[in-house]
Short mmCIF file of C-alpha atoms and ligand atoms in Angstrom, two decimals:
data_model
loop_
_atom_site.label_atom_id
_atom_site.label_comp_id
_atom_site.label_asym_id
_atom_site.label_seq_id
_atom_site.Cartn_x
_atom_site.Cartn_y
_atom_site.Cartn_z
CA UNK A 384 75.01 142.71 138.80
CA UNK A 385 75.26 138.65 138.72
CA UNK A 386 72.00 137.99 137.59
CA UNK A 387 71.35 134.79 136.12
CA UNK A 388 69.94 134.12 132.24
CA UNK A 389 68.85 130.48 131.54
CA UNK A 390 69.72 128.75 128.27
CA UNK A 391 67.31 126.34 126.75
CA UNK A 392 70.00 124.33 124.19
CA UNK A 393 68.19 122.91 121.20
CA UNK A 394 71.29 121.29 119.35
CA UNK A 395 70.41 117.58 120.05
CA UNK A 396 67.02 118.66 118.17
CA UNK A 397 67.31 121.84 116.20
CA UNK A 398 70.93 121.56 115.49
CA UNK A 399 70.92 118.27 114.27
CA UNK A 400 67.70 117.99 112.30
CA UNK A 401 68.94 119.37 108.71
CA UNK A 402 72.57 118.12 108.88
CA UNK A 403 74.24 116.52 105.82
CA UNK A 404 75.66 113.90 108.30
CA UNK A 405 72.72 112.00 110.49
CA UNK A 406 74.41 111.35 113.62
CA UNK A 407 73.54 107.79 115.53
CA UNK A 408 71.12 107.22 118.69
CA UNK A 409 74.80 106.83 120.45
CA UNK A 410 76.43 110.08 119.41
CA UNK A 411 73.25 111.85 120.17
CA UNK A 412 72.91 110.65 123.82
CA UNK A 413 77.09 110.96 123.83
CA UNK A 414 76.18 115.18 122.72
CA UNK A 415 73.52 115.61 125.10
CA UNK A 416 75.62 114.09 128.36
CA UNK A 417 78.51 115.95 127.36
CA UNK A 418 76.12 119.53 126.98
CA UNK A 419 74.70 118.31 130.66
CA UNK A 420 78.36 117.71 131.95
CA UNK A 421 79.21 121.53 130.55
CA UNK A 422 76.58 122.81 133.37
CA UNK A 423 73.57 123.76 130.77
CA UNK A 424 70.42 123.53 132.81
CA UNK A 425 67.76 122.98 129.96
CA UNK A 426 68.17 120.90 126.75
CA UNK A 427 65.64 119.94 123.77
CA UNK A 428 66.76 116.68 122.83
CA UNK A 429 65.13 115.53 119.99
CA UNK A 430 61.91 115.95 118.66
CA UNK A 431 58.96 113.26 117.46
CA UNK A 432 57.79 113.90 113.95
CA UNK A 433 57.63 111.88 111.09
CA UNK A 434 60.99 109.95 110.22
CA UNK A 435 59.97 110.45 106.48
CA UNK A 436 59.82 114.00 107.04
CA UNK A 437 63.12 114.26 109.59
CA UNK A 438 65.33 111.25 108.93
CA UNK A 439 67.83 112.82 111.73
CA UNK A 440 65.07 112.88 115.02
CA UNK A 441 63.94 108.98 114.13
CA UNK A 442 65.19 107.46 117.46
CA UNK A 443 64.22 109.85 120.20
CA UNK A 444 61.77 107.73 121.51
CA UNK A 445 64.96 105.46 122.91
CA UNK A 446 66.87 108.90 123.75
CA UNK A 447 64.52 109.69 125.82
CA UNK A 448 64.06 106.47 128.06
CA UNK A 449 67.91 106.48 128.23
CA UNK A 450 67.75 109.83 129.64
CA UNK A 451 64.91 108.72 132.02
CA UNK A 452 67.10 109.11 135.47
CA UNK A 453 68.99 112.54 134.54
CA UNK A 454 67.82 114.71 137.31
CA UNK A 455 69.82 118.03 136.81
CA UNK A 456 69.23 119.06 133.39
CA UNK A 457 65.56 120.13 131.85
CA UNK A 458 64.62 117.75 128.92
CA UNK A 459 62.37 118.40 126.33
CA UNK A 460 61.07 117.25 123.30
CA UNK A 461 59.25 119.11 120.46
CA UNK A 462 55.95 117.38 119.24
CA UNK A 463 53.99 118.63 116.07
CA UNK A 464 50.23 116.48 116.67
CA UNK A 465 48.91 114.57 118.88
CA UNK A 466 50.37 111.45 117.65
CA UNK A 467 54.17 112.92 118.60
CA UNK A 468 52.34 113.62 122.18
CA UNK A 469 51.26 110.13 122.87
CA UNK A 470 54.63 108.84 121.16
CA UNK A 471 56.50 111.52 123.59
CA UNK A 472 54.61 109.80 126.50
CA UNK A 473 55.16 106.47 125.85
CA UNK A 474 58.84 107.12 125.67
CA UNK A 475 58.68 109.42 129.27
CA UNK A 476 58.86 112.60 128.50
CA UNK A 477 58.52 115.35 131.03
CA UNK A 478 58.70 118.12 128.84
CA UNK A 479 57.06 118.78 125.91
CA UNK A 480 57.35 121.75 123.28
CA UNK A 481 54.78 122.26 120.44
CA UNK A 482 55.39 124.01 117.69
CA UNK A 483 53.36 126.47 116.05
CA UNK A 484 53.79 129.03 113.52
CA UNK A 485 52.13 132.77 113.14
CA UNK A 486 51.43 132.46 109.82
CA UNK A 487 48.89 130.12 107.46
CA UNK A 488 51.72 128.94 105.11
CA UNK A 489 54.70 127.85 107.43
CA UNK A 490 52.27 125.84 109.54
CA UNK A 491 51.15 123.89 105.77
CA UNK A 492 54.97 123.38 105.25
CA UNK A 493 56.54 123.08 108.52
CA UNK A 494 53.34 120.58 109.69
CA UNK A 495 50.92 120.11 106.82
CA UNK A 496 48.08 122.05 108.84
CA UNK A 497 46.24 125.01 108.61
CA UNK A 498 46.78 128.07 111.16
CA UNK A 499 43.66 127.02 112.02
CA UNK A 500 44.13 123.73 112.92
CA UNK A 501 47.41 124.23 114.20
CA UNK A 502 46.31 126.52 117.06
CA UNK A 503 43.41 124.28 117.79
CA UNK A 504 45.83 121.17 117.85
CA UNK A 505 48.37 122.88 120.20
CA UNK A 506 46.08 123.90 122.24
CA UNK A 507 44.38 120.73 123.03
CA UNK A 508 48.26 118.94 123.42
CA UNK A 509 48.89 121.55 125.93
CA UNK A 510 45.59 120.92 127.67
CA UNK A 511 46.44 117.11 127.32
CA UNK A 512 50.33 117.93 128.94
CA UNK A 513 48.43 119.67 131.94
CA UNK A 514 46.28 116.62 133.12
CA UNK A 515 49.39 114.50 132.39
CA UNK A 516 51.70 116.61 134.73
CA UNK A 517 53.86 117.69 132.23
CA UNK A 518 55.64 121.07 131.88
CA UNK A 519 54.93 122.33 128.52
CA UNK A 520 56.82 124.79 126.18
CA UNK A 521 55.38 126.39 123.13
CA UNK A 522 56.94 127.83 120.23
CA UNK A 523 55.66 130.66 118.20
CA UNK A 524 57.67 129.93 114.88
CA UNK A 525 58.10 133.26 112.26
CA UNK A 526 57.05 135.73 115.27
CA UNK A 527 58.96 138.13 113.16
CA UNK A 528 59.14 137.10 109.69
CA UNK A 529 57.95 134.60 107.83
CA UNK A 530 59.82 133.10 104.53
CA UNK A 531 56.68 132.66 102.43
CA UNK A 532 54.34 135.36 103.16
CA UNK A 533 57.31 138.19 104.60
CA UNK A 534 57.04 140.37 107.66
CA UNK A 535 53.91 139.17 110.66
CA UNK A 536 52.17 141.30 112.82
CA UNK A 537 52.91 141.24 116.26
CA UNK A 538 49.11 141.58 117.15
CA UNK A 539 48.72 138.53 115.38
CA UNK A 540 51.80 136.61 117.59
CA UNK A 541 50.57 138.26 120.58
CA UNK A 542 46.95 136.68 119.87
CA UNK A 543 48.23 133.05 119.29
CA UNK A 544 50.54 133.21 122.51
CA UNK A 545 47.36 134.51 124.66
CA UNK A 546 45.26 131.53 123.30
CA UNK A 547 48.40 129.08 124.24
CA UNK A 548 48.81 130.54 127.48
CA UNK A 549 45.34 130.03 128.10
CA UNK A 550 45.75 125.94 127.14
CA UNK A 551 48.44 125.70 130.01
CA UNK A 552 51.41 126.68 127.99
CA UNK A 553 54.04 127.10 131.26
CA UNK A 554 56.96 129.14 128.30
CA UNK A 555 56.02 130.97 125.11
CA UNK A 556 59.09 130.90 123.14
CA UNK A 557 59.23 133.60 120.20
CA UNK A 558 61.16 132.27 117.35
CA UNK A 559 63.10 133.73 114.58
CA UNK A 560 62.91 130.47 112.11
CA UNK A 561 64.68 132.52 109.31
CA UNK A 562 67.00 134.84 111.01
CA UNK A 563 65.17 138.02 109.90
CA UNK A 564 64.65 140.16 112.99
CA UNK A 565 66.64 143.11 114.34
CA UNK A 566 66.59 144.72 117.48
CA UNK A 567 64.25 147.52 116.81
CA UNK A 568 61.47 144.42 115.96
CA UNK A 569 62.68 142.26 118.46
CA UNK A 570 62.46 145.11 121.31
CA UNK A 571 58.99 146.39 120.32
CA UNK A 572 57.55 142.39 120.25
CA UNK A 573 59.31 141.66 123.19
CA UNK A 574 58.03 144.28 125.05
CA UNK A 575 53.94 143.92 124.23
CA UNK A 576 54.57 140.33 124.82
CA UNK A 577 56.19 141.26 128.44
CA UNK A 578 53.51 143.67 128.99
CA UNK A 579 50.78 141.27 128.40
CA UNK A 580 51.99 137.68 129.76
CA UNK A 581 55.21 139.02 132.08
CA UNK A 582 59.19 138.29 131.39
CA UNK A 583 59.02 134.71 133.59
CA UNK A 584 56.81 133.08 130.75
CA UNK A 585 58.69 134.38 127.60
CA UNK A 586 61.87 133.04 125.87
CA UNK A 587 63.36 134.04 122.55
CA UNK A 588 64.80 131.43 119.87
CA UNK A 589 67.09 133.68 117.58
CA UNK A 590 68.87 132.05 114.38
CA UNK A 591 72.28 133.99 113.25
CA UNK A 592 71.57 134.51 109.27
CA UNK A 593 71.95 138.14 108.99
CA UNK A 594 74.41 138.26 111.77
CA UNK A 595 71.84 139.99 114.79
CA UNK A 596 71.04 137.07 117.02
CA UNK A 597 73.44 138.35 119.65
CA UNK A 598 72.16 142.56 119.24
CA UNK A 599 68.58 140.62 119.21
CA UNK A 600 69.29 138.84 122.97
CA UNK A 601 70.65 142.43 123.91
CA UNK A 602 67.42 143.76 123.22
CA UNK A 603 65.37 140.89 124.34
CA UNK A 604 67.49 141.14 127.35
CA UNK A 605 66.73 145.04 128.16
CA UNK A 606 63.23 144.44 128.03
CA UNK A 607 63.65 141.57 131.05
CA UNK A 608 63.81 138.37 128.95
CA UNK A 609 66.13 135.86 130.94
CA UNK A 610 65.45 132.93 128.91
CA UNK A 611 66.79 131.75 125.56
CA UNK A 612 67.22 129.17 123.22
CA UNK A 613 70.79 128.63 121.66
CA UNK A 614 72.61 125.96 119.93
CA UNK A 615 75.89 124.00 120.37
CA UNK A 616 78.40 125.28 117.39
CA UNK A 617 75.64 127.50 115.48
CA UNK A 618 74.45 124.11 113.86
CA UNK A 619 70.63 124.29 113.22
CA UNK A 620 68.21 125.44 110.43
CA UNK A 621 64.66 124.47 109.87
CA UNK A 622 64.25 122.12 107.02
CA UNK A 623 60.66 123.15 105.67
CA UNK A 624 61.94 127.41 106.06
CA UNK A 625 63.93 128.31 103.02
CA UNK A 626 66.91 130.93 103.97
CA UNK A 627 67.27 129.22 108.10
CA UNK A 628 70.76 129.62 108.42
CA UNK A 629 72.03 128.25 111.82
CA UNK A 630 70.88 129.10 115.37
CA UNK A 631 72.48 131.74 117.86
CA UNK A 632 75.73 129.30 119.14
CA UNK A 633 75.47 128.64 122.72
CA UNK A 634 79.07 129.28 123.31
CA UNK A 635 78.79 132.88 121.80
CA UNK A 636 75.68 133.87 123.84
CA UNK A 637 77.14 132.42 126.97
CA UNK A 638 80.38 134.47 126.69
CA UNK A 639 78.40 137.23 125.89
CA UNK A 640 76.61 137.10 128.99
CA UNK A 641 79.17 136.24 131.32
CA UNK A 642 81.35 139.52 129.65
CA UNK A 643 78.23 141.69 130.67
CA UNK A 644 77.96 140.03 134.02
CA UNK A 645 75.35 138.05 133.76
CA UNK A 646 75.43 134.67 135.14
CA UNK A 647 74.98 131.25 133.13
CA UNK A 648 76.80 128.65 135.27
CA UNK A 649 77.74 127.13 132.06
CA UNK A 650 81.50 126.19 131.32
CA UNK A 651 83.02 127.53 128.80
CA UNK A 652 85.79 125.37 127.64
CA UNK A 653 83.49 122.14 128.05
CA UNK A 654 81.48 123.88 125.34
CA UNK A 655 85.06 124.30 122.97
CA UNK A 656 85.59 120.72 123.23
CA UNK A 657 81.79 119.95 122.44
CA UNK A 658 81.94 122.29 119.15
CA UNK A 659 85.06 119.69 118.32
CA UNK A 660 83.08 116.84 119.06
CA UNK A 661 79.87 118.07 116.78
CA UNK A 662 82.74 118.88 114.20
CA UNK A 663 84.49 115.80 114.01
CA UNK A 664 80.87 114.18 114.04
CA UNK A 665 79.53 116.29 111.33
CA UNK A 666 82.44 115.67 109.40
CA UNK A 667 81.92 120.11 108.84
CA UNK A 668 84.25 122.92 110.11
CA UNK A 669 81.48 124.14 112.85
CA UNK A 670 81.80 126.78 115.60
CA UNK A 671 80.28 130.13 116.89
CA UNK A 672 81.96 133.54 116.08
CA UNK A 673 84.23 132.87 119.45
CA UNK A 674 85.26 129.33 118.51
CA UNK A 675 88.70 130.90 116.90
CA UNK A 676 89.62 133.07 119.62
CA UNK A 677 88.53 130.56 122.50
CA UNK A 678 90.55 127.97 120.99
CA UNK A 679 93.90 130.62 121.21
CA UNK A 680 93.17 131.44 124.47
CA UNK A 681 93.24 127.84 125.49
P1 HMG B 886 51.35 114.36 107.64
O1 HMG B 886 51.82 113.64 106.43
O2 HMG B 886 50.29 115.39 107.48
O3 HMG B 886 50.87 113.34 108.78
O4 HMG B 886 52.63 114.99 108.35
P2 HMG B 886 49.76 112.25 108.79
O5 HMG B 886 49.03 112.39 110.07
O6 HMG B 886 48.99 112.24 107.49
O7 HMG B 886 50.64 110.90 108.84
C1 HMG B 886 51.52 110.53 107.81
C2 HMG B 886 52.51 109.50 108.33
O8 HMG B 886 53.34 110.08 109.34
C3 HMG B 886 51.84 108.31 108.99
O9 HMG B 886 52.71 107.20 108.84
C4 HMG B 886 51.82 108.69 110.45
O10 HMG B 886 51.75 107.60 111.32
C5 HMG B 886 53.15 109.39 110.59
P3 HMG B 886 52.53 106.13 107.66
O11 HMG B 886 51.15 105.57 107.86
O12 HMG B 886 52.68 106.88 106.36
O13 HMG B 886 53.65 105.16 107.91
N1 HMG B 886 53.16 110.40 111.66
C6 HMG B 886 54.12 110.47 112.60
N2 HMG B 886 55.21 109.71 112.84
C7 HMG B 886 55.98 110.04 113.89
N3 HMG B 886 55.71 111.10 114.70
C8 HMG B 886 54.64 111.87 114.49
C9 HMG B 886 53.79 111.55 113.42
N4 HMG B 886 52.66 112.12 112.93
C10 HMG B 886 52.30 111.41 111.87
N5 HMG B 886 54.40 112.91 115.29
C11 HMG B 886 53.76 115.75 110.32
C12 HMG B 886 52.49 115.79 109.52
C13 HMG B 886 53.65 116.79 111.40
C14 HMG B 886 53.92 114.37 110.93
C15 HMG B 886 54.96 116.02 109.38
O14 HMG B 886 54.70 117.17 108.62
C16 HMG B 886 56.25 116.23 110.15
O15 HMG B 886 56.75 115.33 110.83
N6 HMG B 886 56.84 117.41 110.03
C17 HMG B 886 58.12 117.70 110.67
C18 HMG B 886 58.11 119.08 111.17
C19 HMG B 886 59.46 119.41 111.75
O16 HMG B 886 60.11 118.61 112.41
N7 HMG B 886 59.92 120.66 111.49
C20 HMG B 886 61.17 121.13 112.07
C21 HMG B 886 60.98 121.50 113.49
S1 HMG B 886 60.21 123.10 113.69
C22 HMG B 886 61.54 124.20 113.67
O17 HMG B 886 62.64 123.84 113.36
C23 HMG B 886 61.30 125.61 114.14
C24 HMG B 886 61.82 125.83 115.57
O18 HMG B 886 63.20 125.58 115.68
C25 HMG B 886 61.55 127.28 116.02
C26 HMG B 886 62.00 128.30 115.00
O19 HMG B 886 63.19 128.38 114.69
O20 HMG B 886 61.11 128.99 114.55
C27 HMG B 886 61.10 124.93 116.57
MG1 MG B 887 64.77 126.97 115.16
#
């Protein structure tokens, strides 16, 4: 087996978003080259929202247009209204990612809309990305659980991802904001979502609070997922979800997969030395589970 398993890093963005520390426009551009350099073919590197709301994403407009010749590396942006689209498109974006939740109450505190209004606004963004060219991602945030109204139905994920599909989403990417799922839930979504839409238009987006992100890519993986999200040093946490600890680290799921024979083409010991850098950013002792033992066997 050497089959290959793209990851989609969201550390410029995801990982950087709720930090004590607000890194600079320079140290974020400095991040993303250096994750490009360690071979990871997909990146979300910042997001447009409200600077009131996300102090740390202010800026990406000029991250973006600084990025505007990179040619081996996907870059995205997540958008939550139309406003972030036409911002994102000023700026040059190529990729866009909107965001929106399964349930009525994280889409009031994550965006201040209804479930409603936050299909109806995705959907027209995505339709909007399509005549514009763009590849488009779409999230659906609290696929499993949800931190204000507890576990979601999968019908009810399955029925949002159809009606973003349908708008010209090219990726649904099912997302555990709070770090709630387990394998037995993340196997049985997985697989109506694969039986309905097919593996090549599905990611997952796992964060690490209960210690399952990894068993949840195992099982995500055995029903054909080759996609996922991960995140530089396990930095990453949604501000407006109470109890999002950080996301899955990208250096853990990429050993991980390389141990099992799967295929990444990412490098491994570029990825050590960016943990170092985010930590001596951060000004935090950040790393994956594998940070410690990497760093011995170096
Ligand atoms: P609102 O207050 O309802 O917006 O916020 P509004 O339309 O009333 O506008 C209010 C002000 O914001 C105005 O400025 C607008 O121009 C401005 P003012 O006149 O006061 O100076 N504004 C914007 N500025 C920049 N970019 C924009 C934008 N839109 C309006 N796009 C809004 C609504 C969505 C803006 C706000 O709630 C917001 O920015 N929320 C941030 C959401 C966010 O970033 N959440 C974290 C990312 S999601 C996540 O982490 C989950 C994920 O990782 C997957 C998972 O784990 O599940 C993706
Ligand atoms: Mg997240």
């Amino acid at each position: 087996m050497n089959e290959y398993v793209y990851i989609n890093e969201v550390g410029p963005r995801d990982g950087l978003q709720n930090q004590k520390t607000i890194l600079d426009i320079d140290s974020r551009t400095e991040l993303i080259h250096q994750l490009i350099k360690a071979g990871i073919p997909g990146i979300e590197i910042g997001s447009f929202v409200s600077p009131k709301a996300v102090p740390a994403m202010a800026g990406t407009d000029e991250i973006v247009k600084s990025l505007e010749n990179i040619k081996n590396c996907d870059l995205s942006v997540l958008i939550p209204n139309m406003k972030g689209y036409e911002l994102a498109c000023d700026a040059g974006a190529k990729i866009i990612s909107v965001v929106p939740s399964a349930t009525e109450t994280m889409n009031q505190k994550n965006i201040n809309m209804s479930l409603e209004e936050t299909i109806k606004n995705s959907c027209k963004i995505l339709q909007a990305a399509k005549a514009d060219n763009l590849c488009t991602r779409a999230y659906v945030s609290v696929a499993w659980e949800c931190p204000y109204e507890g576990l979601v139905d999968s019908n009810q994920v399955l029925e949002i991802a159809y009606k973003l599909i349908d708008s010209g989403a090219d990726e649904i990417i099912l997302a555990d904001t709070i770090g709630a799922a387990n394998p037995a839930g993340v196997s049985k979504l997985v697989k109506q979502c694969v039986d309905q839409f097919g593996a090549d238009q599905l990611s997952a987006h796992f964060h690490d609070t209960r210690a399952m992100a990894l068993s949840n890519v195992c099982a995500a993986l055995y029903e054909g997922i080759r996609k996922f999200d991960a995140c530089i040093a396990g930095l990453g946490g949604c501000p407006f979800a109470p109890g999002a600890a950080g996301n899955l680290a990208t250096e853990d799921i990429c050993n991980m997969l390389e141990q099992m024979g799967y295929q990444t083409n990412i490098d491994l010991n570029k990825l050590n030395s960016i943990v170092d850098f985010c930590a001596e950013k951060l000004d935090a002792n950040v790393g994956g589970r594998m940070t410690p033992w990497l760093r011995k066997t170096n």
